[in-house]
PDB file of C-alpha atoms in Angstrom:
ATOM      1  CA  MET H   1      -4.932  -8.036  -1.459  1.00 72.00           C
ATOM      2  CA  PHE H   2      -2.532  -5.352  -1.659  1.00 74.00           C
ATOM      3  CA  TYR H   3       0.464  -8.435  -2.273  1.00 78.00           C
ATOM      4  CA  TRP H   4      -2.174  -9.722  -5.022  1.00 82.00           C
ATOM      5  CA  LEU H   5      -2.241  -6.416  -6.252  1.00 81.00           C
ATOM      6  CA  MET H   6       1.908  -5.919  -6.677  1.00 80.00           C
ATOM      7  CA  LYS H   7       2.546  -9.614  -7.429  1.00 84.00           C
ATOM      8  CA  TYR H   8      -0.698  -9.954 -10.624  1.00 86.00           C
ATOM      9  CA  VAL H   9      -1.595  -6.249 -11.741  1.00 87.00           C
ATOM     10  CA  PHE H  10       1.392  -3.788 -10.406  1.00 82.00           C
ATOM     11  CA  VAL H  11       5.161  -4.971 -10.634  1.00 83.00           C
ATOM     12  CA  GLY H  12       4.476  -8.518 -10.934  1.00 87.00           C
ATOM     13  CA  PRO H  13       3.981  -8.488 -15.180  1.00 92.00           C
ATOM     14  CA  LEU H  14       5.768  -5.854 -15.653  1.00 92.00           C
ATOM     15  CA  VAL H  15       9.246  -7.255 -14.186  1.00 91.00           C
ATOM     16  CA  LYS H  16       8.497 -10.521 -15.573  1.00 95.00           C
ATOM     17  CA  ALA H  17       8.233  -8.912 -19.230  1.00 96.00           C
ATOM     18  CA  VAL H  18      10.927  -6.826 -18.862  1.00 96.00           C
ATOM     19  CA  TYR H  19      13.469  -8.653 -17.228  1.00 96.00           C
ATOM     20  CA  ARG H  20      12.204 -12.861 -18.132  1.00 97.00           C
ATOM     21  CA  PRO H  21      13.219 -14.377 -15.330  1.00 97.00           C
ATOM     22  CA  TRP H  22      13.479 -18.263 -14.732  1.00 98.00           C
ATOM     23  CA  ILE H  23      13.703 -20.580 -12.573  1.00 98.00           C
ATOM     24  CA  THR H  24      13.764 -24.380 -11.977  1.00 98.00           C
ATOM     25  CA  GLY H  25      13.665 -26.836  -8.926  1.00 98.00           C
ATOM     26  CA  ARG H  26       9.937 -25.416  -8.334  1.00 97.00           C
ATOM     27  CA  GLU H  27       8.679 -28.489  -7.635  1.00 98.00           C
ATOM     28  CA  ASN H  28      10.356 -28.593  -4.613  1.00 98.00           C
ATOM     29  CA  VAL H  29       8.394 -26.287  -2.944  1.00 98.00           C
ATOM     30  CA  PRO H  30       5.092 -27.815  -1.345  1.00 97.00           C
ATOM     31  CA  LYS H  31       2.018 -26.205  -2.465  1.00 96.00           C
ATOM     32  CA  THR H  32       0.646 -26.227   0.924  1.00 96.00           C
ATOM     33  CA  GLY H  33       2.430 -26.330   4.681  1.00 97.00           C
ATOM     34  CA  ALA H  34       5.643 -24.104   6.224  1.00 98.00           C
ATOM     35  CA  ALA H  35       9.033 -24.209   5.352  1.00 98.00           C
ATOM     36  CA  ILE H  36      12.035 -22.302   5.484  1.00 98.00           C
ATOM     37  CA  LEU H  37      13.399 -21.157   2.646  1.00 98.00           C
ATOM     38  CA  ALA H  38      16.677 -20.176   2.792  1.00 98.00           C
ATOM     39  CA  SER H  39      18.261 -18.438  -0.383  1.00 98.00           C
ATOM     40  CA  ASN H  40      21.776 -16.764  -0.714  1.00 98.00           C
ATOM     41  CA  HIS H  41      21.625 -12.804  -0.637  1.00 96.00           C
ATOM     42  CA  LEU H  42      23.535 -10.565  -4.214  1.00 97.00           C
ATOM     43  CA  SER H  43      21.333  -8.299  -4.063  1.00 93.00           C
ATOM     44  CA  VAL H  44      17.748  -6.377  -2.627  1.00 87.00           C
ATOM     45  CA  ILE H  45      16.400  -7.838  -5.560  1.00 91.00           C
ATOM     46  CA  ASP H  46      15.958 -11.366  -4.368  1.00 92.00           C
ATOM     47  CA  SER H  47      13.235 -10.701  -1.921  1.00 88.00           C
ATOM     48  CA  VAL H  48      10.601  -9.789  -5.095  1.00 87.00           C
ATOM     49  CA  PHE H  49      12.157 -12.208  -7.967  1.00 92.00           C
ATOM     50  CA  LEU H  50      12.094 -14.691  -5.113  1.00 93.00           C
ATOM     51  CA  PRO H  51       7.771 -13.854  -4.677  1.00 90.00           C
ATOM     52  CA  LEU H  52       6.909 -13.483  -7.848  1.00 91.00           C
ATOM     53  CA  MET H  53       8.070 -16.908  -9.409  1.00 95.00           C
ATOM     54  CA  LEU H  54       6.132 -18.482  -6.992  1.00 95.00           C
ATOM     55  CA  ASP H  55       2.624 -19.430  -6.750  1.00 92.00           C
ATOM     56  CA  ARG H  56       2.989 -19.159  -2.625  1.00 94.00           C
ATOM     57  CA  PRO H  57       3.530 -15.845  -0.942  1.00 92.00           C
ATOM     58  CA  VAL H  58       6.622 -15.709   0.383  1.00 93.00           C
ATOM     59  CA  SER H  59       7.099 -13.166   3.646  1.00 91.00           C
ATOM     60  CA  PHE H  60      11.033 -12.294   4.266  1.00 88.00           C
ATOM     61  CA  LEU H  61      13.434 -10.962   7.618  1.00 78.00           C
ATOM     62  CA  ALA H  62      14.518  -8.400   5.847  1.00 76.00           C
ATOM     63  CA  LYS H  63      16.774  -5.571   7.703  1.00 74.00           C
ATOM     64  CA  ALA H  64      14.931  -3.303  10.348  1.00 76.00           C
ATOM     65  CA  GLU H  65      16.804  -0.414   7.852  1.00 76.00           C
ATOM     66  CA  TYR H  66      14.428  -0.609   5.413  1.00 73.00           C
ATOM     67  CA  PHE H  67      11.631   0.172   7.521  1.00 79.00           C
ATOM     68  CA  THR H  68      13.069   3.396   9.188  1.00 79.00           C
ATOM     69  CA  GLY H  69      14.756   5.191   6.115  1.00 78.00           C
ATOM     70  CA  ARG H  70      13.176   8.988   5.949  1.00 83.00           C
ATOM     71  CA  GLY H  71      11.794  10.873   3.256  1.00 85.00           C
ATOM     72  CA  LEU H  72      10.277   9.494  -0.147  1.00 79.00           C
ATOM     73  CA  LYS H  73      12.390   7.361  -0.627  1.00 70.00           C
ATOM     74  CA  GLY H  74      12.544   5.545   3.138  1.00 75.00           C
ATOM     75  CA  TRP H  75       8.660   5.822   3.032  1.00 80.00           C
ATOM     76  CA  ALA H  76       8.299   4.350  -0.670  1.00 70.00           C
ATOM     77  CA  THR H  77      10.848   1.021   1.110  1.00 72.00           C
ATOM     78  CA  ARG H  78       8.439   1.063   4.025  1.00 76.00           C
ATOM     79  CA  TRP H  79       5.497   1.201   2.596  1.00 76.00           C
ATOM     80  CA  PHE H  80       6.876  -1.852  -0.026  1.00 72.00           C
ATOM     81  CA  MET H  81       7.944  -4.133   2.395  1.00 72.00           C
ATOM     82  CA  LYS H  82       5.167  -3.356   5.052  1.00 70.00           C
ATOM     83  CA  GLY H  83       2.844  -4.397   2.032  1.00 66.00           C
ATOM     84  CA  THR H  84       4.546  -7.543   0.834  1.00 69.00           C
ATOM     85  CA  GLY H  85       4.045  -9.051   3.778  1.00 70.00           C
ATOM     86  CA  GLN H  86       8.048  -8.581   5.134  1.00 80.00           C
ATOM     87  CA  ILE H  87       9.537  -8.619   8.315  1.00 79.00           C
ATOM     88  CA  ALA H  88      12.607  -6.284  10.218  1.00 77.00           C
ATOM     89  CA  LEU H  89      15.238  -7.741  11.656  1.00 74.00           C
ATOM     90  CA  ASP H  90      16.888  -6.144  13.585  1.00 71.00           C
ATOM     91  CA  ARG H  91      20.209  -7.243  14.018  1.00 64.00           C
ATOM     92  CA  SER H  92      21.643  -5.699  16.943  1.00 65.00           C
ATOM     93  CA  GLY H  93      21.309  -8.591  18.817  1.00 64.00           C
ATOM     94  CA  GLY H  94      19.249  -9.176  22.021  1.00 67.00           C
ATOM     95  CA  PRO H  95      16.004  -8.561  23.577  1.00 71.00           C
ATOM     96  CA  ALA H  96      15.499  -6.774  20.077  1.00 63.00           C
ATOM     97  CA  SER H  97      16.812  -9.531  17.606  1.00 66.00           C
ATOM     98  CA  GLU H  98      14.656 -12.369  19.623  1.00 76.00           C
ATOM     99  CA  ALA H  99      11.446 -10.527  19.070  1.00 75.00           C
ATOM    100  CA  ALA H 100      12.375 -10.612  15.239  1.00 71.00           C
ATOM    101  CA  LEU H 101      12.585 -13.792  14.993  1.00 77.00           C
ATOM    102  CA  ASN H 102       9.507 -15.118  17.488  1.00 84.00           C
ATOM    103  CA  THR H 103       7.799 -13.572  14.907  1.00 83.00           C
ATOM    104  CA  ALA H 104       8.984 -15.851  12.251  1.00 86.00           C
ATOM    105  CA  LEU H 105       8.138 -17.740  14.407  1.00 90.00           C
ATOM    106  CA  GLN H 106       4.297 -17.187  14.001  1.00 90.00           C
ATOM    107  CA  VAL H 107       4.998 -17.112  10.372  1.00 91.00           C
ATOM    108  CA  ILE H 108       5.691 -20.964  10.519  1.00 95.00           C
ATOM    109  CA  GLY H 109       3.650 -21.364  12.818  1.00 94.00           C
ATOM    110  CA  ARG H 110       0.332 -20.328   9.922  1.00 94.00           C
ATOM    111  CA  GLY H 111       1.848 -23.033   7.952  1.00 97.00           C
ATOM    112  CA  ASP H 112       3.833 -20.470   5.509  1.00 95.00           C
ATOM    113  CA  LEU H 113       6.603 -20.184   3.858  1.00 97.00           C
ATOM    114  CA  LEU H 114       9.041 -17.945   5.578  1.00 96.00           C
ATOM    115  CA  GLY H 115      12.575 -16.177   3.331  1.00 95.00           C
ATOM    116  CA  ILE H 116      15.749 -16.529   5.429  1.00 94.00           C
ATOM    117  CA  TYR H 117      19.380 -14.874   4.427  1.00 94.00           C
ATOM    118  CA  PRO H 118      20.935 -16.839   6.206  1.00 95.00           C
ATOM    119  CA  GLU H 119      24.715 -14.924   5.822  1.00 96.00           C
ATOM    120  CA  GLY H 120      22.845 -12.085   7.393  1.00 90.00           C
ATOM    121  CA  THR H 121      22.988  -9.283   4.806  1.00 91.00           C
ATOM    122  CA  ARG H 122      23.829  -9.386   0.813  1.00 93.00           C
ATOM    123  CA  SER H 123      27.119 -10.320   0.004  1.00 96.00           C
ATOM    124  CA  PRO H 124      30.555  -8.170  -1.141  1.00 95.00           C
ATOM    125  CA  ASP H 125      31.293  -9.706  -3.817  1.00 95.00           C
ATOM    126  CA  GLY H 126      29.241 -12.457  -4.556  1.00 96.00           C
ATOM    127  CA  ARG H 127      31.074 -15.117  -2.442  1.00 97.00           C
ATOM    128  CA  LEU H 128      29.068 -16.888  -0.011  1.00 98.00           C
ATOM    129  CA  TYR H 129      30.021 -16.401   3.302  1.00 98.00           C
ATOM    130  CA  ARG H 130      29.642 -18.041   6.782  1.00 98.00           C
ATOM    131  CA  GLY H 131      25.409 -18.744   7.816  1.00 98.00           C
ATOM    132  CA  ARG H 132      23.716 -17.457  11.819  1.00 95.00           C
ATOM    133  CA  THR H 133      22.357 -20.151  12.936  1.00 95.00           C
ATOM    134  CA  GLY H 134      19.245 -18.782  13.481  1.00 91.00           C
ATOM    135  CA  ILE H 135      18.047 -20.381  10.809  1.00 94.00           C
ATOM    136  CA  ALA H 136      19.313 -24.024  12.520  1.00 96.00           C
ATOM    137  CA  ARG H 137      16.723 -22.801  16.072  1.00 93.00           C
ATOM    138  CA  MET H 138      13.664 -21.900  14.141  1.00 94.00           C
ATOM    139  CA  ALA H 139      13.719 -24.775  11.195  1.00 96.00           C
ATOM    140  CA  LEU H 140      14.452 -27.498  14.815  1.00 96.00           C
ATOM    141  CA  GLU H 141      12.272 -25.355  17.394  1.00 94.00           C
ATOM    142  CA  ALA H 142       9.300 -24.773  13.967  1.00 95.00           C
ATOM    143  CA  LYS H 143      10.463 -28.900  13.333  1.00 96.00           C
ATOM    144  CA  VAL H 144       9.966 -27.404   9.466  1.00 97.00           C
ATOM    145  CA  PRO H 145      11.898 -28.856   6.095  1.00 98.00           C
ATOM    146  CA  VAL H 146      14.181 -26.372   5.297  1.00 98.00           C
ATOM    147  CA  ILE H 147      14.634 -25.126   0.564  1.00 98.00           C
ATOM    148  CA  PRO H 148      17.946 -23.975  -0.752  1.00 98.00           C
ATOM    149  CA  VAL H 149      18.079 -21.409  -2.786  1.00 98.00           C
ATOM    150  CA  VAL H 150      20.167 -20.069  -5.161  1.00 98.00           C
ATOM    151  CA  MET H 151      19.641 -16.924  -7.372  1.00 98.00           C
ATOM    152  CA  VAL H 152      21.568 -16.346  -9.963  1.00 98.00           C
ATOM    153  CA  ASP H 153      23.391 -13.050 -11.603  1.00 97.00           C
ATOM    154  CA  THR H 154      20.927 -11.021  -9.349  1.00 97.00           C
ATOM    155  CA  GLY H 155      24.407  -9.196  -8.039  1.00 97.00           C
ATOM    156  CA  GLU H 156      25.026  -8.592 -11.464  1.00 97.00           C
ATOM    157  CA  MET H 157      21.266  -6.902 -12.224  1.00 97.00           C
ATOM    158  CA  MET H 158      21.401  -4.815  -9.186  1.00 94.00           C
ATOM    159  CA  PRO H 159      24.883  -4.109  -7.524  1.00 93.00           C
ATOM    160  CA  ILE H 160      24.846  -2.432  -3.728  1.00 86.00           C
ATOM    161  CA  GLY H 161      24.125   0.850  -5.174  1.00 86.00           C
ATOM    162  CA  ARG H 162      22.634   0.345  -8.268  1.00 89.00           C
ATOM    163  CA  THR H 163      18.671   1.546  -7.801  1.00 85.00           C
ATOM    164  CA  ILE H 164      17.223   1.043 -10.831  1.00 89.00           C
ATOM    165  CA  PRO H 165      17.647  -3.147 -12.137  1.00 93.00           C
ATOM    166  CA  LYS H 166      20.042  -3.187 -15.731  1.00 96.00           C
ATOM    167  CA  VAL H 167      17.757  -5.067 -17.951  1.00 97.00           C
ATOM    168  CA  MET H 168      19.222  -8.917 -18.121  1.00 97.00           C
ATOM    169  CA  ARG H 169      17.622 -12.006 -17.349  1.00 97.00           C
ATOM    170  CA  ALA H 170      18.653 -13.641 -13.584  1.00 97.00           C
ATOM    171  CA  GLY H 171      17.209 -17.037 -12.362  1.00 97.00           C
ATOM    172  CA  ILE H 172      16.373 -18.762  -9.151  1.00 98.00           C
ATOM    173  CA  VAL H 173      17.451 -22.583  -9.072  1.00 98.00           C
ATOM    174  CA  ILE H 174      15.513 -24.030  -6.050  1.00 98.00           C
ATOM    175  CA  GLY H 175      17.287 -27.270  -4.583  1.00 98.00           C
ATOM    176  CA  GLU H 176      15.389 -30.455  -1.845  1.00 98.00           C
ATOM    177  CA  PRO H 177      14.707 -30.118   0.719  1.00 98.00           C
ATOM    178  CA  LEU H 178      16.577 -30.869   3.771  1.00 98.00           C
ATOM    179  CA  ASP H 179      15.213 -33.004   6.319  1.00 98.00           C
ATOM    180  CA  PHE H 180      16.698 -31.899  10.285  1.00 98.00           C
ATOM    181  CA  SER H 181      14.576 -33.706  11.736  1.00 97.00           C
ATOM    182  CA  ARG H 182      17.122 -36.300  13.653  1.00 97.00           C
ATOM    183  CA  TYR H 183      17.860 -32.919  15.331  1.00 98.00           C
ATOM    184  CA  ALA H 184      14.580 -33.132  17.541  1.00 95.00           C
ATOM    185  CA  GLY H 185      14.825 -31.518  20.762  1.00 95.00           C
ATOM    186  CA  MET H 186      18.642 -29.948  20.773  1.00 97.00           C
ATOM    187  CA  GLU H 187      17.521 -26.155  19.485  1.00 94.00           C
ATOM    188  CA  SER H 188      19.601 -24.814  22.021  1.00 95.00           C
ATOM    189  CA  ASP H 189      22.325 -26.831  21.952  1.00 98.00           C
ATOM    190  CA  ARG H 190      25.396 -25.030  19.788  1.00 97.00           C
ATOM    191  CA  TYR H 191      26.825 -27.207  18.207  1.00 98.00           C
ATOM    192  CA  VAL H 192      24.371 -28.468  16.801  1.00 98.00           C
ATOM    193  CA  LEU H 193      22.719 -25.660  15.514  1.00 98.00           C
ATOM    194  CA  ARG H 194      26.108 -24.735  13.523  1.00 98.00           C
ATOM    195  CA  SER H 195      26.739 -28.018  11.913  1.00 98.00           C
ATOM    196  CA  VAL H 196      22.674 -27.380  10.613  1.00 98.00           C
ATOM    197  CA  THR H 197      23.623 -24.276   9.963  1.00 98.00           C
ATOM    198  CA  ASP H 198      26.820 -25.436   7.791  1.00 98.00           C
ATOM    199  CA  GLU H 199      24.760 -28.287   6.330  1.00 98.00           C
ATOM    200  CA  ILE H 200      22.783 -25.676   4.954  1.00 98.00           C
ATOM    201  CA  MET H 201      25.196 -23.589   3.564  1.00 98.00           C
ATOM    202  CA  VAL H 202      26.950 -26.308   2.042  1.00 98.00           C
ATOM    203  CA  ALA H 203      23.595 -27.435   0.466  1.00 98.00           C
ATOM    204  CA  LEU H 204      24.015 -23.555  -0.921  1.00 98.00           C
ATOM    205  CA  GLN H 205      27.302 -23.736  -2.309  1.00 97.00           C
ATOM    206  CA  ARG H 206      26.291 -27.047  -4.172  1.00 97.00           C
ATOM    207  CA  LEU H 207      23.690 -25.739  -5.357  1.00 98.00           C
ATOM    208  CA  GLY H 208      25.227 -22.420  -7.219  1.00 96.00           C
ATOM    209  CA  ALA H 209      28.556 -23.299  -7.106  1.00 91.00           C
ATOM    210  CA  GLN H 210      30.364 -20.072  -5.661  1.00 95.00           C
ATOM    211  CA  GLU H 211      33.183 -19.585  -4.121  1.00 97.00           C
ATOM    212  CA  TYR H 212      32.843 -20.100   0.360  1.00 97.00           C
ATOM    213  CA  ARG H 213      34.172 -18.119   2.300  1.00 97.00           C
ATOM    214  CA  ASP H 214      34.218 -19.360   6.270  1.00 96.00           C
ATOM    215  CA  GLU H 215      33.552 -15.897   7.864  1.00 97.00           C
ATOM    216  CA  TYR H 216      30.456 -13.589   7.782  1.00 97.00           C
ATOM    217  CA  ALA H 217      30.095 -11.426   5.289  1.00 96.00           C
ATOM    218  CA  SER H 218      29.900  -8.869   7.486  1.00 94.00           C
ATOM    219  CA  SER H 219      33.315  -8.688   8.733  1.00 95.00           C
ATOM    220  CA  VAL H 220      34.581  -8.433   4.900  1.00 94.00           C
ATOM    221  CA  LYS H 221      32.097  -5.453   5.014  1.00 91.00           C
ATOM    222  CA  ASN H 222      32.544  -4.356   7.526  1.00 90.00           C
ATOM    223  CA  ARG H 223      36.498  -4.197   6.793  1.00 90.00           C
ATOM    224  CA  LEU H 224      36.156  -3.182   3.505  1.00 83.00           C
ATOM    225  CA  THR H 225      34.256   0.103   5.456  1.00 81.00           C
ATOM    226  CA  GLU H 226      37.431   0.947   6.920  1.00 72.00           C
ATOM    227  CA  VAL H 227      40.214   0.814   4.340  1.00 56.00           C
TER     228      VAL H 227
END
């Protein structure tokens, strides 16, 4: 109910009226059944615009920090994330990350859409970075297609550090589903997982024409903070 109210009554109509987002390739998202939406990640508002422009609800894996903030802003962020069906992803590794991935598999198991940012974090400079193999493992275990999604200009609209989106148009490009059924039963092979992940990233790069760097975005962010 909360999701419906946010999308169709309170937030959705206002965002559409002010920012006029556009979308192409919407027909590539199945009307029923589970699928993984694999998107580049330029801004925190990516998780708002994509569900807003699709007819079906989308649950995103969101970093756990969005659910642990303090004060009024922390409460508002946590309330919004939980209310819109976002899933806290603990990126520290180990049992916590395993639990988050299992929760994501439950979403897929219900026949719903799951949104994932394969890069694991927002791009620090607009480039596309190396994907994490968690998405490949989920796709192979759940036996579902992966649909590449490219967010356009959301990083310019709301870059890291900005609290209110700039009034401008941003868009979404959705590509054709990727079928990895040829790797059935190989979800424990780390070389297969890397190959599947790289194929997803190649599809994203071709769809959006972003400059690609074969390193993790988190490593680049760490270097920038050390300077």
